[in-house]
Amino acid sequence: MKNKTRICILLAFVLLLLSACAGTAQGTDSTPAAEDEWNAPDEDYLAKLSQQDQEKENPQTEPKRVGVAMPTKTSERWINDGMNMKAKLETLGYEVDLQYADDDIELQVSQIESMIRNGVNCLVIASIDSTQLTEVLSQARDKGIAVIAYDRLLMDTDAVSYYATFDNKAVGTLIGRYIEDKMELKSASEKGQSYTIEFFMGSPDDNNAVFLYNGIMEVMKPYLKDGTLVCRSGLTEFEDTCILRWSEDTAEETCIRLLNEYYPGGDLDIACSAFDGFAYGILKAWQKKGFSMDKLPMITGQDAEKPAIKNIAEGKMDMTIYKDTRVLASKCVTMVQALLENGEPEINDTTQYHNNVLTVPSYLCEPVVIDRSNYEEILIGGGYYTKEQLFQ
Ligand code: BGC
């Protein structure tokens, strides 16, 4: 009995000890003091950690910025170019700073400087004077900012990676061939007939203007030589026919002067104009001279602006060159992506566009002739303009 009692007491003691231990273990979780020691992570902190993990796997960077410098709003095409570029770049997630410089070179330089200061990653530039940006382009190059020449080549600089444009010589060739076909110059030449012609060429500070002139002259020269085309003013060289800053007013003044001096009876057959804006100036000159609108010369143009298409539909102008700015913007955007995301830009010319420092890899879009016979199908059918936009 005595032993039994001892065993019972021992058992009770062991049980007591066990339960005390268990109690202490539970207490670790429940005592307020212990709670203070356990710094439970707050939800914000956990969220931050998980965001950091995500960022390591998939870095969330700031959107890259692209500066788009356009020359002017006075001509419709540049408004379309700017709008298309901005929309396409924004769709891809880029931040876009689009600026127009009112054909003022200093303003364009200061706009580009401010884009550089604001930390753009890439510059897309349609210059006013292609030779006047060398200094600001050096600043861009020194900061590692990529530069793309838009429509007009940037001259005298190594700070340009790509060039997106239209085939500028082809623009001239198309205008020349149109005149050749519609005036039937081949048969006129055979028959010894002749037509009078005057030239209104593009701006001397725009490389495109020279390409265009060369394209026109490739077709026109033989006819000027054999007397099928007669330029009474004798002004057939680029230097004599170019019009600074593509100014409509200057084209009008030039036309009035030429009509006064060489065509007082209004017997000018062809006004070979390199730009829709010049065509408007020529039409104004014709009206100011009081010549009959039924005896207009053949008038050419470039850009397929809305007023030009209206003129063509009304028989006041003969043709223009359509440059689909949507296509140009798309090609240029592939260049931006190539430079900023290691993409592969589309290039189709690596020989023609030397800017006095380097041959700039280029994409040349295709220009298209527009006249009365096809404007509806190509421009309206192709969704470039609506009928309302053209004829309202
Ligand atoms: C463009 C033409 C435009 C002209 C005047 C040129 O650089 O290539 O499309 O008509 O500028 O704006």
mmCIF file with all atom_site columns, N, CA and C in Angstrom, residues 2 18 22 26 31 66 83 93 97 107-108 149 173 178 181 203 205 225 232 238 251 264 279 303 320 341 383:
data_model
loop_
_atom_site.group_PDB
_atom_site.id
_atom_site.type_symbol
_atom_site.label_atom_id
_atom_site.label_alt_id
_atom_site.label_comp_id
_atom_site.label_asym_id
_atom_site.label_entity_id
_atom_site.label_seq_id
_atom_site.pdbx_PDB_ins_code
_atom_site.Cartn_x
_atom_site.Cartn_y
_atom_site.Cartn_z
_atom_site.occupancy
_atom_site.B_iso_or_equiv
_atom_site.pdbx_formal_charge
_atom_site.auth_seq_id
_atom_site.auth_comp_id
_atom_site.auth_asym_id
_atom_site.auth_atom_id
_atom_site.pdbx_PDB_model_num
ATOM 1  N N  . LYS A 1 2   ? 1.788   1.110  0.791    1.00 0.00 ? 2   LYS A N  1
ATOM 2  C CA . LYS A 1 2   ? 2.690   2.270  0.904    1.00 0.00 ? 2   LYS A CA 1
ATOM 3  C C  . LYS A 1 2   ? 3.319   2.631  -0.469   1.00 0.00 ? 2   LYS A C  1
ATOM 4  N N  . LEU A 1 18  ? 3.664   18.141 -16.306  1.00 0.00 ? 18  LEU A N  1
ATOM 5  C CA . LEU A 1 18  ? 3.361   18.182 -17.733  1.00 0.00 ? 18  LEU A CA 1
ATOM 6  C C  . LEU A 1 18  ? 2.387   19.294 -18.075  1.00 0.00 ? 18  LEU A C  1
ATOM 7  N N  . ALA A 1 22  ? 2.825   22.538 -20.541  1.00 0.00 ? 22  ALA A N  1
ATOM 8  C CA . ALA A 1 22  ? 1.896   22.854 -21.624  1.00 0.00 ? 22  ALA A CA 1
ATOM 9  C C  . ALA A 1 22  ? 1.370   24.261 -21.478  1.00 0.00 ? 22  ALA A C  1
ATOM 10 N N  . GLN A 1 26  ? 1.612   27.330 -24.173  1.00 0.00 ? 26  GLN A N  1
ATOM 11 C CA . GLN A 1 26  ? 0.465   28.097 -24.690  1.00 0.00 ? 26  GLN A CA 1
ATOM 12 C C  . GLN A 1 26  ? 0.636   29.578 -24.416  1.00 0.00 ? 26  GLN A C  1
ATOM 13 N N  . THR A 1 31  ? 0.607   35.702 -24.153  1.00 0.00 ? 31  THR A N  1
ATOM 14 C CA . THR A 1 31  ? 0.880   36.819 -23.250  1.00 0.00 ? 31  THR A CA 1
ATOM 15 C C  . THR A 1 31  ? 1.135   38.108 -24.024  1.00 0.00 ? 31  THR A C  1
ATOM 16 N N  . VAL A 1 66  ? 9.212   60.541 -76.679  1.00 0.00 ? 66  VAL A N  1
ATOM 17 C CA . VAL A 1 66  ? 9.640   60.840 -78.045  1.00 0.00 ? 66  VAL A CA 1
ATOM 18 C C  . VAL A 1 66  ? 9.263   62.286 -78.360  1.00 0.00 ? 66  VAL A C  1
ATOM 19 N N  . MET A 1 83  ? -0.180  64.511 -86.398  1.00 0.00 ? 83  MET A N  1
ATOM 20 C CA . MET A 1 83  ? -1.276  63.766 -85.743  1.00 0.00 ? 83  MET A CA 1
ATOM 21 C C  . MET A 1 83  ? -1.051  62.265 -85.827  1.00 0.00 ? 83  MET A C  1
ATOM 22 N N  . GLY A 1 93  ? 2.455   53.199 -76.256  1.00 0.00 ? 93  GLY A N  1
ATOM 23 C CA . GLY A 1 93  ? 2.813   53.481 -74.865  1.00 0.00 ? 93  GLY A CA 1
ATOM 24 C C  . GLY A 1 93  ? 3.897   54.532 -74.683  1.00 0.00 ? 93  GLY A C  1
ATOM 25 N N  . ASP A 1 97  ? 5.964   64.445 -77.218  1.00 0.00 ? 97  ASP A N  1
ATOM 26 C CA . ASP A 1 97  ? 5.963   65.905 -77.193  1.00 0.00 ? 97  ASP A CA 1
ATOM 27 C C  . ASP A 1 97  ? 5.996   66.362 -78.658  1.00 0.00 ? 97  ASP A C  1
ATOM 28 N N  . LEU A 1 107 ? 12.968  79.019 -83.646  1.00 0.00 ? 107 LEU A N  1
ATOM 29 C CA . LEU A 1 107 ? 11.940  78.402 -82.801  1.00 0.00 ? 107 LEU A CA 1
ATOM 30 C C  . LEU A 1 107 ? 12.103  76.880 -82.816  1.00 0.00 ? 107 LEU A C  1
ATOM 31 N N  . GLN A 1 108 ? 12.383  76.331 -83.989  1.00 0.00 ? 108 GLN A N  1
ATOM 32 C CA . GLN A 1 108 ? 12.549  74.874 -84.044  1.00 0.00 ? 108 GLN A CA 1
ATOM 33 C C  . GLN A 1 108 ? 13.754  74.436 -83.208  1.00 0.00 ? 108 GLN A C  1
ATOM 34 N N  . ALA A 1 149 ? 15.372  61.378 -89.057  1.00 0.00 ? 149 ALA A N  1
ATOM 35 C CA . ALA A 1 149 ? 14.963  62.456 -89.963  1.00 0.00 ? 149 ALA A CA 1
ATOM 36 C C  . ALA A 1 149 ? 13.612  62.058 -90.562  1.00 0.00 ? 149 ALA A C  1
ATOM 37 N N  . THR A 1 173 ? 9.672   62.617 -111.025 1.00 0.00 ? 173 THR A N  1
ATOM 38 C CA . THR A 1 173 ? 9.509   61.843 -112.263 1.00 0.00 ? 173 THR A CA 1
ATOM 39 C C  . THR A 1 173 ? 8.025   61.677 -112.590 1.00 0.00 ? 173 THR A C  1
ATOM 40 N N  . TYR A 1 178 ? 3.562   62.836 -116.040 1.00 0.00 ? 178 TYR A N  1
ATOM 41 C CA . TYR A 1 178 ? 2.161   63.247 -116.195 1.00 0.00 ? 178 TYR A CA 1
ATOM 42 C C  . TYR A 1 178 ? 2.064   64.320 -117.285 1.00 0.00 ? 178 TYR A C  1
ATOM 43 N N  . ASP A 1 181 ? 2.688   62.737 -120.700 1.00 0.00 ? 181 ASP A N  1
ATOM 44 C CA . ASP A 1 181 ? 1.546   61.961 -121.212 1.00 0.00 ? 181 ASP A CA 1
ATOM 45 C C  . ASP A 1 181 ? 0.385   62.842 -121.625 1.00 0.00 ? 181 ASP A C  1
ATOM 46 N N  . SER A 1 203 ? 11.874  74.522 -101.909 1.00 0.00 ? 203 SER A N  1
ATOM 47 C CA . SER A 1 203 ? 12.750  75.392 -101.126 1.00 0.00 ? 203 SER A CA 1
ATOM 48 C C  . SER A 1 203 ? 14.216  74.960 -101.223 1.00 0.00 ? 203 SER A C  1
ATOM 49 N N  . ASP A 1 205 ? 16.501  75.180 -99.144  1.00 0.00 ? 205 ASP A N  1
ATOM 50 C CA . ASP A 1 205 ? 17.075  74.615 -97.915  1.00 0.00 ? 205 ASP A CA 1
ATOM 51 C C  . ASP A 1 205 ? 16.483  73.230 -97.601  1.00 0.00 ? 205 ASP A C  1
ATOM 52 N N  . LYS A 1 225 ? 15.149  70.771 -124.737 1.00 0.00 ? 225 LYS A N  1
ATOM 53 C CA . LYS A 1 225 ? 16.269  70.813 -125.674 1.00 0.00 ? 225 LYS A CA 1
ATOM 54 C C  . LYS A 1 225 ? 15.793  70.864 -127.129 1.00 0.00 ? 225 LYS A C  1
ATOM 55 N N  . ARG A 1 232 ? 9.819   80.631 -121.766 1.00 0.00 ? 232 ARG A N  1
ATOM 56 C CA . ARG A 1 232 ? 10.143  81.983 -122.261 1.00 0.00 ? 232 ARG A CA 1
ATOM 57 C C  . ARG A 1 232 ? 11.033  82.768 -121.293 1.00 0.00 ? 232 ARG A C  1
ATOM 58 N N  . PHE A 1 238 ? 17.631  74.811 -111.153 1.00 0.00 ? 238 PHE A N  1
ATOM 59 C CA . PHE A 1 238 ? 17.027  74.768 -109.810 1.00 0.00 ? 238 PHE A CA 1
ATOM 60 C C  . PHE A 1 238 ? 17.192  76.110 -109.092 1.00 0.00 ? 238 PHE A C  1
ATOM 61 N N  . ALA A 1 251 ? 5.220   82.190 -104.564 1.00 0.00 ? 251 ALA A N  1
ATOM 62 C CA . ALA A 1 251 ? 4.830   81.569 -105.841 1.00 0.00 ? 251 ALA A CA 1
ATOM 63 C C  . ALA A 1 251 ? 3.869   82.481 -106.592 1.00 0.00 ? 251 ALA A C  1
ATOM 64 N N  . PRO A 1 264 ? 1.867   88.124 -121.454 1.00 0.00 ? 264 PRO A N  1
ATOM 65 C CA . PRO A 1 264 ? 0.847   89.161 -121.240 1.00 0.00 ? 264 PRO A CA 1
ATOM 66 C C  . PRO A 1 264 ? -0.514  88.767 -121.812 1.00 0.00 ? 264 PRO A C  1
ATOM 67 N N  . ALA A 1 279 ? 0.498   75.859 -106.370 1.00 0.00 ? 279 ALA A N  1
ATOM 68 C CA . ALA A 1 279 ? -0.627  75.824 -107.319 1.00 0.00 ? 279 ALA A CA 1
ATOM 69 C C  . ALA A 1 279 ? -1.686  76.851 -106.899 1.00 0.00 ? 279 ALA A C  1
ATOM 70 N N  . ASP A 1 303 ? 1.175   66.783 -102.623 1.00 0.00 ? 303 ASP A N  1
ATOM 71 C CA . ASP A 1 303 ? 0.693   66.581 -101.246 1.00 0.00 ? 303 ASP A CA 1
ATOM 72 C C  . ASP A 1 303 ? -0.774  66.166 -101.143 1.00 0.00 ? 303 ASP A C  1
ATOM 73 N N  . THR A 1 320 ? -1.943  66.127 -108.597 1.00 0.00 ? 320 THR A N  1
ATOM 74 C CA . THR A 1 320 ? -1.114  66.318 -107.415 1.00 0.00 ? 320 THR A CA 1
ATOM 75 C C  . THR A 1 320 ? -0.470  64.974 -107.086 1.00 0.00 ? 320 THR A C  1
ATOM 76 N N  . GLU A 1 341 ? 13.890  49.969 -78.498  1.00 0.00 ? 341 GLU A N  1
ATOM 77 C CA . GLU A 1 341 ? 13.613  48.627 -77.961  1.00 0.00 ? 341 GLU A CA 1
ATOM 78 C C  . GLU A 1 341 ? 14.417  47.547 -78.682  1.00 0.00 ? 341 GLU A C  1
ATOM 79 N N  . GLY A 1 383 ? -9.914  55.751 -97.638  1.00 0.00 ? 383 GLY A N  1
ATOM 80 C CA . GLY A 1 383 ? -10.163 56.251 -96.285  1.00 0.00 ? 383 GLY A CA 1
ATOM 81 C C  . GLY A 1 383 ? -9.261  57.410 -95.870  1.00 0.00 ? 383 GLY A C  1
#
